[in-house]
Each structure stands twice: as C-alpha cells, then as structure tokens.
Coordinates of C-alpha atoms in Angstrom, one line a residue:
X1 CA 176.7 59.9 -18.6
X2 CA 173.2 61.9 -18.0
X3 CA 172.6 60.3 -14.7
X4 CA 176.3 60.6 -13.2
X5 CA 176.1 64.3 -14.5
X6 CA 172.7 64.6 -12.6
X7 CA 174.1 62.9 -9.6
X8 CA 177.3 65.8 -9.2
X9 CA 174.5 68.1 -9.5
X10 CA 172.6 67.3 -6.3
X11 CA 175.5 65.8 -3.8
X12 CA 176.0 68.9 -2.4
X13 CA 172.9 69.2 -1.8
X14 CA 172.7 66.4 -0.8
X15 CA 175.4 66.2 1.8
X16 CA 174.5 69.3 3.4
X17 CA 171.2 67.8 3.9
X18 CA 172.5 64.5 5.4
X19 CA 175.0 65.6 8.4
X20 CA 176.6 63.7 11.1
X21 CA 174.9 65.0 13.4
X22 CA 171.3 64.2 11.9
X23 CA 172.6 60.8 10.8
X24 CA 173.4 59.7 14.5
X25 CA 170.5 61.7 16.1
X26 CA 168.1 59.3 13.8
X27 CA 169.7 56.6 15.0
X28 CA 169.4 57.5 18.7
X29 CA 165.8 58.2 18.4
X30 CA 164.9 54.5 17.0
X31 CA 165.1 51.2 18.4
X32 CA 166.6 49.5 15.8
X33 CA 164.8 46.0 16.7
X34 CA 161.3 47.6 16.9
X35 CA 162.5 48.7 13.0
X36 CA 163.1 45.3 12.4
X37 CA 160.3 43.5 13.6
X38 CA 158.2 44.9 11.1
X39 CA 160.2 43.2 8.4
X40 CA 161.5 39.7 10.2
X41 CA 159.8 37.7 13.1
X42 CA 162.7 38.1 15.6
X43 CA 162.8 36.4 19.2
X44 CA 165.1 37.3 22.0
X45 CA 168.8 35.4 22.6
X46 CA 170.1 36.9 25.5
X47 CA 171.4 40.2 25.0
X48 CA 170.6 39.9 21.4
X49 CA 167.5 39.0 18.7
X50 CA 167.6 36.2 15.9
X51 CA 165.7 35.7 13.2
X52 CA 165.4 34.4 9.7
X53 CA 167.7 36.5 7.5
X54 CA 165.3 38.5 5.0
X55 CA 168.2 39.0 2.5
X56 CA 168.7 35.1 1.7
X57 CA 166.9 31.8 1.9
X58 CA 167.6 30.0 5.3
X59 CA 165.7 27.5 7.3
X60 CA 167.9 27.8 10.3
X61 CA 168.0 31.5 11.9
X62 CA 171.1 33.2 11.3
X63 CA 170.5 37.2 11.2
X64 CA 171.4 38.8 14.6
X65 CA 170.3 42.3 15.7
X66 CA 171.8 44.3 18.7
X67 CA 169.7 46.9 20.3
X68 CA 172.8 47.9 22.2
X69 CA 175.5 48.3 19.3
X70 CA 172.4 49.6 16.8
X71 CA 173.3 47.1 14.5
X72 CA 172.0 43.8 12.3
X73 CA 174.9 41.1 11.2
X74 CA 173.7 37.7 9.5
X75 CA 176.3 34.9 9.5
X76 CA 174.6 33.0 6.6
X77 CA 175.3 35.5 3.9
X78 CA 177.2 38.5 5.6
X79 CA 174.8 41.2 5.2
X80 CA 175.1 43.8 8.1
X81 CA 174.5 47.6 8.5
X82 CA 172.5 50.0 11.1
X83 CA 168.9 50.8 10.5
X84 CA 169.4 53.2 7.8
X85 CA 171.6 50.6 5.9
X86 CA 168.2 47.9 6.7
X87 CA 165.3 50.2 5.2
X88 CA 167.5 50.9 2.2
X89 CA 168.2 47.3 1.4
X90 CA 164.9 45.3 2.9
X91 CA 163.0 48.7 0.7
X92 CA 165.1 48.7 -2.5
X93 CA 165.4 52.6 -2.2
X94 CA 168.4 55.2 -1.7
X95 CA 170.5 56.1 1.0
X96 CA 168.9 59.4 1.3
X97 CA 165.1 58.2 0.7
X98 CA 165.7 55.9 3.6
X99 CA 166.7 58.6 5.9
X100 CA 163.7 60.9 5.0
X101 CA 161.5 57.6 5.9
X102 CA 163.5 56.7 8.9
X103 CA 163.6 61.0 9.9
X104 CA 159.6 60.9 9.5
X105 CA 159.0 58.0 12.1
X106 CA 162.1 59.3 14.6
X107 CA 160.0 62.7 14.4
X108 CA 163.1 64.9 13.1
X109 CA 162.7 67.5 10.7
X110 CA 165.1 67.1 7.7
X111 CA 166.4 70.7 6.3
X112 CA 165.1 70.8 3.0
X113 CA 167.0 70.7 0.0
X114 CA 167.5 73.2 -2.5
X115 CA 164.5 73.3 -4.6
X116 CA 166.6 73.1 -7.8
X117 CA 166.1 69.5 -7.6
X118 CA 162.7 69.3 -6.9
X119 CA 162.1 71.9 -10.0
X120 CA 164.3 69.8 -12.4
X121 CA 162.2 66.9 -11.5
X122 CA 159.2 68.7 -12.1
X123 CA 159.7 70.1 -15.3
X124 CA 161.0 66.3 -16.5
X125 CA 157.3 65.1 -15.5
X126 CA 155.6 68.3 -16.9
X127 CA 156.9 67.7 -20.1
X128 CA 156.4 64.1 -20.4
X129 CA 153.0 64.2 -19.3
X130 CA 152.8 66.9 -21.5
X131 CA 153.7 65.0 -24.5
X132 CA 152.3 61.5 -23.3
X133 CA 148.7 64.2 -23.9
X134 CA 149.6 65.4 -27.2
X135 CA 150.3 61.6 -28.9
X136 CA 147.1 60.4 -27.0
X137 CA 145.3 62.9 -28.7
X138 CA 146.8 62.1 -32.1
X139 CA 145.7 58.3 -32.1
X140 CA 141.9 59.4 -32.2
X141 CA 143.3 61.2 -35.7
X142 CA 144.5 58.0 -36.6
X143 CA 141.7 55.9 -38.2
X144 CA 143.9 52.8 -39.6
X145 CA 145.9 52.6 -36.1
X146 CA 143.0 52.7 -34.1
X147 CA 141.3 50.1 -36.6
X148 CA 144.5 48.1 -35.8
X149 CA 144.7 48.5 -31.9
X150 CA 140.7 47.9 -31.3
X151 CA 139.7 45.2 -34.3
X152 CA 143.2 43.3 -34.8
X153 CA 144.6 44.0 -31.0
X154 CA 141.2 43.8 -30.0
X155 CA 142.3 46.1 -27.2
X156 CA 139.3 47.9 -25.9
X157 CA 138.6 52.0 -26.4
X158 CA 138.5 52.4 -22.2
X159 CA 142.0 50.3 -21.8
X160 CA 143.5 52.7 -25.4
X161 CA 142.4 55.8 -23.0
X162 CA 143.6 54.1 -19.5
X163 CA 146.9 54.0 -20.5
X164 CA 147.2 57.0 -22.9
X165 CA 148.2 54.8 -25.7
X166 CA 149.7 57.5 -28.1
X167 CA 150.9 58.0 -31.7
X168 CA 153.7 60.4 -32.7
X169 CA 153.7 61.7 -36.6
X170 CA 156.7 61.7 -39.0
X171 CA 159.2 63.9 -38.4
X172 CA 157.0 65.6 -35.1
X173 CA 159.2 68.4 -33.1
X174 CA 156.8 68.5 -30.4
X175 CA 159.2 68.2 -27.9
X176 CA 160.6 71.0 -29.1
X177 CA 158.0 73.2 -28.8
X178 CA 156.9 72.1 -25.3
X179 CA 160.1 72.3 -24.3
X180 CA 160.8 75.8 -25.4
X181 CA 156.9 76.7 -24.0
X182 CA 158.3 75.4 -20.4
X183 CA 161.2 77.2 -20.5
X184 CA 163.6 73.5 -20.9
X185 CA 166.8 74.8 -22.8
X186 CA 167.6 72.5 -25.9
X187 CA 170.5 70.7 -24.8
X188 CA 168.1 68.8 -22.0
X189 CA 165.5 67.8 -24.5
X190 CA 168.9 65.0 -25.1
X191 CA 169.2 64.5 -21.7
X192 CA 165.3 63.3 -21.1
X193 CA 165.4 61.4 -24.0
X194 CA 163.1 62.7 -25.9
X195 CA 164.3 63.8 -29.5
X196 CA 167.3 62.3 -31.7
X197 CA 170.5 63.8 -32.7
X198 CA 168.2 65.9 -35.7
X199 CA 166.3 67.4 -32.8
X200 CA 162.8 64.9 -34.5
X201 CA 161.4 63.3 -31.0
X202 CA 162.8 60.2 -29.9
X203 CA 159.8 58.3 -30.7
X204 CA 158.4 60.1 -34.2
X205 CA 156.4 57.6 -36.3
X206 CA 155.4 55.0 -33.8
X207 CA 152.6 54.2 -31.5
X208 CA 153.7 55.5 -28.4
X209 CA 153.4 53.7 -24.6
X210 CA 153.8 55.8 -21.6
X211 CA 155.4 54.2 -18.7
X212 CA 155.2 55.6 -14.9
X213 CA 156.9 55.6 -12.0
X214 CA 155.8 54.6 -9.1
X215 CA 154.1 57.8 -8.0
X216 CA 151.9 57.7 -11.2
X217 CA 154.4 59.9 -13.1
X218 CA 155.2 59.4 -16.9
X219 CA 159.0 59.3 -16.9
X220 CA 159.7 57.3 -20.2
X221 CA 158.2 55.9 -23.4
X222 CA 157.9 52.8 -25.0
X223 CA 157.1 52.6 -28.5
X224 CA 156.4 50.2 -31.6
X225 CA 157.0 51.1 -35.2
X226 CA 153.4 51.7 -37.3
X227 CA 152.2 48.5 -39.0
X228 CA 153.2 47.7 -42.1
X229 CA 155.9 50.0 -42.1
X230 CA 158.9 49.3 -43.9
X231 CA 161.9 50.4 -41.6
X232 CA 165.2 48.7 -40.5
X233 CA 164.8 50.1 -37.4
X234 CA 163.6 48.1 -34.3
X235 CA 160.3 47.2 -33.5
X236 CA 160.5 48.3 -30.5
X237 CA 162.3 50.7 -28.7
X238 CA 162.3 52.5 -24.5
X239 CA 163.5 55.9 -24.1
X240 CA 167.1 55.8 -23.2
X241 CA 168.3 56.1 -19.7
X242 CA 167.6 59.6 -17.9
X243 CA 168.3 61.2 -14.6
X244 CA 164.4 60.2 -13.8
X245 CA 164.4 56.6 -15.8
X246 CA 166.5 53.2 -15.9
X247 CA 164.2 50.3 -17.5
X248 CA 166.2 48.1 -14.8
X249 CA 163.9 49.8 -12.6
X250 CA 160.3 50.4 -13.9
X251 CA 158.0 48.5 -15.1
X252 CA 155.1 48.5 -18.1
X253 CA 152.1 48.6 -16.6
X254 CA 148.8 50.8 -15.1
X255 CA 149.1 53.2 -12.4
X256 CA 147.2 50.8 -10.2
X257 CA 148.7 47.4 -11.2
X258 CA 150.9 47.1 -8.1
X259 CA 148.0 48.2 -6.3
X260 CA 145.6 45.4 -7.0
X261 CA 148.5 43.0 -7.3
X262 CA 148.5 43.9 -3.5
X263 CA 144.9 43.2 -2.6
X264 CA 144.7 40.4 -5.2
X265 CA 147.8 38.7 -3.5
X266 CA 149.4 37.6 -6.7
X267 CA 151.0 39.9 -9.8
X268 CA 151.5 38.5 -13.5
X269 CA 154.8 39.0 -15.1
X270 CA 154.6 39.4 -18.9
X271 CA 157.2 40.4 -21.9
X272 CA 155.5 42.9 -24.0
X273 CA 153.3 45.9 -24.2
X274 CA 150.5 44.3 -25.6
X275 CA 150.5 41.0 -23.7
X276 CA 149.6 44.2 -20.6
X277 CA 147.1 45.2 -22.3
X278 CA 145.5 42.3 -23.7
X279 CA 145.3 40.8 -20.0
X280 CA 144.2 44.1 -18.7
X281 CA 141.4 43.6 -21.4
X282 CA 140.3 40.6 -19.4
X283 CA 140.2 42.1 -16.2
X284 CA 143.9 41.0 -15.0
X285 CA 144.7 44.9 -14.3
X286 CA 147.3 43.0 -11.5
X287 CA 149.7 42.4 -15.1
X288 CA 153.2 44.2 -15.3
X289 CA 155.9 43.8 -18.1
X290 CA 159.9 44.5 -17.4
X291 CA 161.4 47.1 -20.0
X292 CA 163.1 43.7 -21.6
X293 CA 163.0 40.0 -20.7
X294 CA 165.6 40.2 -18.1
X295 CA 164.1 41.0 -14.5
X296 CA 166.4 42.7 -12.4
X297 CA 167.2 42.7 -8.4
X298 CA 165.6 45.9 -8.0
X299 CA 162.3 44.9 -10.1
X300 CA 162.1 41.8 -8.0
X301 CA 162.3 43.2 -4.8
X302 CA 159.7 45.6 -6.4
X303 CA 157.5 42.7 -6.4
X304 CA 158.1 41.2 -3.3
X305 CA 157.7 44.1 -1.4
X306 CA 153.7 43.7 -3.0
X307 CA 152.7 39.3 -2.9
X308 CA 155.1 36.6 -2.8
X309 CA 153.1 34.8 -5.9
X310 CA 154.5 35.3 -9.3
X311 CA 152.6 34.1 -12.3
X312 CA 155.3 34.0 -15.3
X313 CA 153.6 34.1 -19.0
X314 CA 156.6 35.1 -21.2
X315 CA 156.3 34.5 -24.9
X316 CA 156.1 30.8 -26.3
X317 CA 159.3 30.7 -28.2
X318 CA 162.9 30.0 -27.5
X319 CA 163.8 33.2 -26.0
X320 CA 160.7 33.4 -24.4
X321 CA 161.4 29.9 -22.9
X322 CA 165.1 30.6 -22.3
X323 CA 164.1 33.9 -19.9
X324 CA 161.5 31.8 -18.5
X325 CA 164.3 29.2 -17.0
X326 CA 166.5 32.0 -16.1
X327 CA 164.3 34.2 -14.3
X328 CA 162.8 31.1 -12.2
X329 CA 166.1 30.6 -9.9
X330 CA 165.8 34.7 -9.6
X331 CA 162.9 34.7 -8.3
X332 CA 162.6 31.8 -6.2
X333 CA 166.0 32.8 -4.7
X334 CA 163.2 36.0 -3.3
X335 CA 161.0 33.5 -1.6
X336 CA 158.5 33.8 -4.5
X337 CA 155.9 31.5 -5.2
X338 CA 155.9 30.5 -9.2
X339 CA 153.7 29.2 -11.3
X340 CA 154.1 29.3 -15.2
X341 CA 151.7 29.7 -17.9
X342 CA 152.7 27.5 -20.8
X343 CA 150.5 29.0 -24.1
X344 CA 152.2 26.4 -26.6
X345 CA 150.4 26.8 -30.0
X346 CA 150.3 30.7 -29.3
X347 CA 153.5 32.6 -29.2
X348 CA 151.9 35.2 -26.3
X349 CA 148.8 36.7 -24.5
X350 CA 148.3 38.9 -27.0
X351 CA 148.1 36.5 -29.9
X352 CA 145.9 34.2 -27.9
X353 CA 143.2 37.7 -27.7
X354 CA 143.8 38.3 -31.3
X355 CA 143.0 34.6 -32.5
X356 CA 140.3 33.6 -30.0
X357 CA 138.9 35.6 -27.5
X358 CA 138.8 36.9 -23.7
X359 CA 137.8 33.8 -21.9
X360 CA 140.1 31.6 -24.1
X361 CA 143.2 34.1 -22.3
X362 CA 141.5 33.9 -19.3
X363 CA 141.6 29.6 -19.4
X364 CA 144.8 29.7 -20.2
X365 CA 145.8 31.9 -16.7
X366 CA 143.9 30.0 -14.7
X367 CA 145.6 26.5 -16.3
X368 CA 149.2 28.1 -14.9
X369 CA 151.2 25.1 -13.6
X370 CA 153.9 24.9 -10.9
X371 CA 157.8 25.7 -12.3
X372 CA 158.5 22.0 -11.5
X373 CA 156.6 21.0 -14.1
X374 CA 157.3 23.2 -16.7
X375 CA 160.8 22.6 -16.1
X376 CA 160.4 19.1 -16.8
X377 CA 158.1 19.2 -19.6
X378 CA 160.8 22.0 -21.3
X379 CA 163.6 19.7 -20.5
X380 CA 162.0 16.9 -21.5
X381 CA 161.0 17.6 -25.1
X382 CA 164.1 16.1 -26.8
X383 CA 164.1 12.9 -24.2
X384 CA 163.9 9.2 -25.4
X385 CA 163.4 7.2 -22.4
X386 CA 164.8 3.9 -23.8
X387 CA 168.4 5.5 -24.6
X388 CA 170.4 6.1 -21.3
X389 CA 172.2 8.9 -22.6
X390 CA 169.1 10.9 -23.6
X391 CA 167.3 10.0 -20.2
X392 CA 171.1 10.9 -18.1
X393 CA 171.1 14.6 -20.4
X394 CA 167.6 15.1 -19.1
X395 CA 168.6 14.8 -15.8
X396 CA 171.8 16.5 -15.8
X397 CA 169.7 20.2 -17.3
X398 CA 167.1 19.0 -14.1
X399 CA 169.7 18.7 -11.8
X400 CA 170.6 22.3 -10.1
X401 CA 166.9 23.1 -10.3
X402 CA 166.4 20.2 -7.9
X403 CA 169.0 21.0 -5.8
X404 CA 168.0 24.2 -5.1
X405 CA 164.1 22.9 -4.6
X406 CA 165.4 20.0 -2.2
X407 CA 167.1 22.5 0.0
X408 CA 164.5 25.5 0.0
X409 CA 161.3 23.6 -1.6
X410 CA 161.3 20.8 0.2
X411 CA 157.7 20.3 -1.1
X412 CA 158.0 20.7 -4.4
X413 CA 161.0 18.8 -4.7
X414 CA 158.5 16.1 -3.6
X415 CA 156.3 17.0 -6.5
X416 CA 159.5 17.5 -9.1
X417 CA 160.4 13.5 -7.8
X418 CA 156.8 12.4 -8.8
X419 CA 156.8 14.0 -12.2
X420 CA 160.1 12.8 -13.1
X421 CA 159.1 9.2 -12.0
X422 CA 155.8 9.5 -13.8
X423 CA 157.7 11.1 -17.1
X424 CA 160.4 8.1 -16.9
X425 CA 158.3 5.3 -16.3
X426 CA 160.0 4.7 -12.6
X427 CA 158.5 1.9 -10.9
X428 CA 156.9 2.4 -7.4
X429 CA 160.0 0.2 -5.3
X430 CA 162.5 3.0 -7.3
X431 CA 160.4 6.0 -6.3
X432 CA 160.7 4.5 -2.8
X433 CA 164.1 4.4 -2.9
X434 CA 164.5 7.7 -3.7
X435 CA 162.9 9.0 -1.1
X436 CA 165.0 7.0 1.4
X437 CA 168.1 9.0 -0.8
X438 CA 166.4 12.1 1.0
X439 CA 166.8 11.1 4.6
X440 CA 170.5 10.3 4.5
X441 CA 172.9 12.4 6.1
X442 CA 174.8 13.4 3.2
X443 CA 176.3 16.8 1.5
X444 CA 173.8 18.3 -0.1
X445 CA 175.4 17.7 -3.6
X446 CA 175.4 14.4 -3.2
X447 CA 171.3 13.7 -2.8
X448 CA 170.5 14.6 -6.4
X449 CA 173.6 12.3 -7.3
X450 CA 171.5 9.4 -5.6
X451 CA 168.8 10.0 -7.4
X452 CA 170.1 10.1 -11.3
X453 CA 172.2 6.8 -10.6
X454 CA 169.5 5.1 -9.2
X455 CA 167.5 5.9 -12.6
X456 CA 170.1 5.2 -15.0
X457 CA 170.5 1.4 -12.6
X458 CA 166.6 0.9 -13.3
X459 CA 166.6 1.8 -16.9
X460 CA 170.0 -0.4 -17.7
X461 CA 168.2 -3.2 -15.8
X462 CA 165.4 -3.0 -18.0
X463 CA 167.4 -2.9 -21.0
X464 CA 169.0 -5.6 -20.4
X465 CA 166.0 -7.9 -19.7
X466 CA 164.5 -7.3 -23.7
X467 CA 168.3 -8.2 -24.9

C-alpha cells in the first residue's frame, strides 16, 4: 500500500518529465544496434542483425534487431521492444531510469523533476543513516553483546565497524526523535518502516543490520533478537516494504561486495547475516545474502550483470538443501556458472567460524563442487543400488536436471553421466551405450528416457544372474 501510494505521488511528475516528443527524439538520436552490441555479439543478415538472445538460453541465434524499424524481436522466447524497452530489461531497472541512461548517451537534456521526489528520498536515507549511527554507537555500550559478536561469532572489531553492526534498547523511540529533529511528520515514520503500531522502533531490542542500496545508502534493517532472550517473536526479522526498500530487490552485504565480486570474477551467495560476515572475516568481502532463501529475477540479474560464477553455500539442513535445488535451475536458466559448497557436519558458514576457525571456512570454499554432483550426492542419500525401485526413484528426482544440462550444459551433462555411472556401479560397455543414446536424433525428452531404461536393463540383468 506504501509503495503504490508513493508511486501516485510521482507519476505526474513523472509523465511530464517523459513526453512523446522526448521519447521519440531519444530514439532518433541512437542506433539501436550500436546499443545492442554492447550487450550481444550480433552479425549482419541482410537488412537485419542476429544474435544470441540475451533473455534465454539458445545455442542457435534467434534475436533479430532492425536498425531501420528501431526495434529487437527474438523468435525463441518472444521478447521484443525498442531500445528503451532493451536497457530496461538487459539492466533490470525502470522505465524511466532507462531513459535518463539512454538521454545521457543520446546527449539530451531531460527537464528535471520536481524536487519533491528527490527530497522525500533524501530524508528516507537521512534518517536511516541517522539511526543505522545511533545503534552502532549503542553496541560499544553493550559489553555481553559485543562479548557475543567478537568471542562466540568470532566476528572481528573492524568487520562489527564495517558494517555498522548496531543494537537498539528496549522500548527505544529514537526514531521518533530523529524524525521529529528532521522535520519527518509521524505518520511516515510507518511508512519507512521504522517504529510499530505503539510508535517503539521497528527493531527495539535486537542487534540491528543495516542493509544498502546499491548507491551505498542504508534503506532497511535487518535484525536478530538479543541472545538468550526469551521472546515468541522471530529471530529474525527485515524492515517491511517501503517506497525506497523491497527485500526482492537488495541484498545483505558490504558496500563494496558487488564491487570485488566484479574484479574477483566470482560472487558467493549465502542465507544469513552472519554467514556475511563470518566469510567477510576471512577475507571473502565478494559474499552477499538475499533478504530470505528465495533469490529473485531481479536479484539474479543483479548478479549477472557483475560475474557469471555463482558459488552457492546455503545452510546444511533441509530447507537449506531444498533452496539449494531450487535456486540451481534459476540460476543456470541466467547462464550462471554453479558450484556448491556442501558443509555437511556444520549447519552454515557461520558455525563452521564459531567451532573451528578461519582457514577451516576457507577449506571448505575452496572444496565447492560442481551442481551436478551435489545433485547426485543429495538425491542419492536414500538410494539402494540393488533394489530397482530405489535406483529408478533416484533417477526420476535426476531427471529434469539432466535434461536441462543435456540441452544447455552439454559438458556437464557429460560429467552428471560419469557420476551417475560411478555412483551406480555401471559398467564401461553401458556407459558407452549411453553416450551413443546422445547422438540420436530424437526429441529431446526422449534422451534422458534412454538413459534410465538402459540402467534399470543392466541392473535387472545382474539381479537376475545371483538368483
């Protein structure tokens, strides 16, 4: 409801600034294939350019772009749009931030918008930042949670000060004060997210975890209930939705992790608060955390905008494991490179800091293994390879995985064959025959099909030679 009311706020603004006129002068002034280039390797078809579509997996180029008409079309998965329509889809950002990028390089001068949006903006930041300074301040008076953060956590005094890590007292109205110091009327402190319904802040009695935007900004908090507090509230809670924050969007983590992510070519994708700074601990500043376990579109074009390799250490239990398998097919479907840390007797990065030390964690990152095989070693837990049912189950959870490898992966579909083999026990003549499956010319569907019959044949033939 906050954000929609936000939106009706600025559209006027917003349309005055975005005309006709300026719309189709942008255009003009831009070759939309020169645009496009810098995105997708495009080569000339007659009139016309083709490339790899950047919106889906293809091996056979199906994305067309017209110079003439000003427009892209990809007959694989239907995506199409001008050059505005492009930047805001291939960038993940609005309609309007594209024009402002797309006005910069055409050399047109936008008129500017009314400053009430930049102001309301501003005093949003100020006053986070504000308070993200006041609860940093109040963990230094805080001897048993800093006891608890640097000897239990073993999270080091220069990472508690790099990310602000805060503490907000009992009952504390400072948000009402700094509000009322800015000049922020009451009935916004709701809207920001910052107290409850009795006017206490939002996150009163809990260590307290800035998160920021992608301009460095604090827009939201994250926050875990004191230790051995006895509460039935959660342990852990975000600041609600606000015209400036939507956890579907941001990300837990330093205001250079995406920076060295970028220079270190690959990014580590964690669950929880700590498990950031526990890895920033050892040096792995390149470590983010989604507000939740899910990973959304926008957070994984985030990523992919910065590396193509993904490095997924999500907690060792079943939910950790279940967001593991369903994030994989997510990301791969971006053209991400996966590998998976396993931590098995440790339920995260954080305990594995707390029980044993930095280069133990740091083993443990450096031991990440490719998706295949975690899929198969996950799958395969409950398998009994002399009961035909058990092994045919196995392969059946396998299945769409492989599928998906075989028509994108090719290579590690290769590698996900091999484990398989070596995890049932399949002789070399039957991994040759599998591979032969590969090479015929049938539907897609059907190869994986090949595959689990010839296994199931093998194993009833060896059954049937110890009866």
């Amino acid at each position: 409801m906050t954000r929609c009311i936000y939106v009706q706020r600025v559209i006027f603004e917003v349309l005055k600034l975005l005309s006709k006129e300026i719309i189709e002068s942008i255009k003009s002034k831009l070759n939309i294939v020169d645009v496009i280039s810098e995105y997708v390797v495009l080569q000339r078809v007659g009139k016309n350019f083709r490339g790899l579509c950047p919106f889906h997996s293809e091996k056979t180029p199906s994305f067309y772009v017209s110079r003439e008409k000003g427009l892209y079309h990809c007959f694989g998965c239907g995506a199409s749009g001008d050059v505005i329509k492009f930047v805001q889809e291939i960038e993940g950002i609005t309609f309007i931030d594209a024009v402002k990028k797309l006005a910069d390089r055409a050399g047109i001068k936008l008129p500017e918008i009314s400053s009430s949006r930049n102001e309301y903006y501003a005093k949003y930041v100020k006053l986070y930042t504000k308070l993200a300074n006041i609860y940093h301040k109040n963990i230094f008076k805080q001897n048993e949670l800093l006891n608890y953060l640097m000897n239990i956590r073993k999270i080091e005094l220069s990472i508690i000060r790099k990310f602000k890590i805060g503490f907000c007292p009992p009952n504390s109205k400072s948000a009402y004060f700094e509000a009322k110091n800015l000049g922020v009327a009451n009935s916004e402190l709701r809207k920001f997210g910052l107290v409850n319904s009795k006017g206490v802040d939002f996150h009163n009695n809990r260590l307290v975890f800035p998160v920021y935007n992608d301009k460095g900004s604090v827009v939201a908090f994250g926050s875990r209930v004191v230790p051995n507090t006895i509460t039935d509230l959660p342990k852990y809670i975000n600041t609600p939705e606000t015209p400036f924050f939507s956890k579907s969007k941001e990300f837990f983590c330093s205001t250079n992790a995406f920076d060295i992510a970028k220079e270190a070519n690959f990014i580590i994708l964690v669950e929880g608060y700590f498990d950031v700074l526990s890895l920033n601990v050892c040096g792995f500043e390149n470590t983010v955390a989604p507000m939740g376990t899910s990973l959304s579109n926008d957070q994984i074009k985030k990523i992919s905008k910065i590396t193509k390799n993904v490095i997924l250490f999500f907690d060792s239990d079943d939910a950790g494991k279940k967001a593991t398998i369903n994030i994989i097919p997510k990301v791969e479907e971006n053209n991400l490179n996966i590998a998976i840390v396993n931590s098995r007797e440790f339920k995260d990065a954080s305990e594995i800091l707390q029980r044993k030390n930095q280069e133990h964690l740091k083993k443990y990152i450096e031991s990440a293994i490719g998706y295949e095989e975690f899929l198969v070693e996950e799958f395969s837990k409950s398998l009994n390879i002399n009961n035909p049912a058990s092994v045919e189950a196995f392969l059946e959870k396998i299945q769409p995985f492989a599928l998906r490898m075989l028509e994108k992966r090719p290579v590690r579909y290769e590698n996900l064959i091999k484990i398989i083999n070596s995890k049932l026990g399949i002789r070399e003549t039957i991994s040759r025959t599998l591979r032969t499956v590969q090479l015929k010319t049938l539907r897609l569907q059907y190869q994986f099909l090949y595959i689990f019959c010839d296994a199931l044949k093998f194993f009833f033939a060896e059954i049937q030679k110890h009866l």
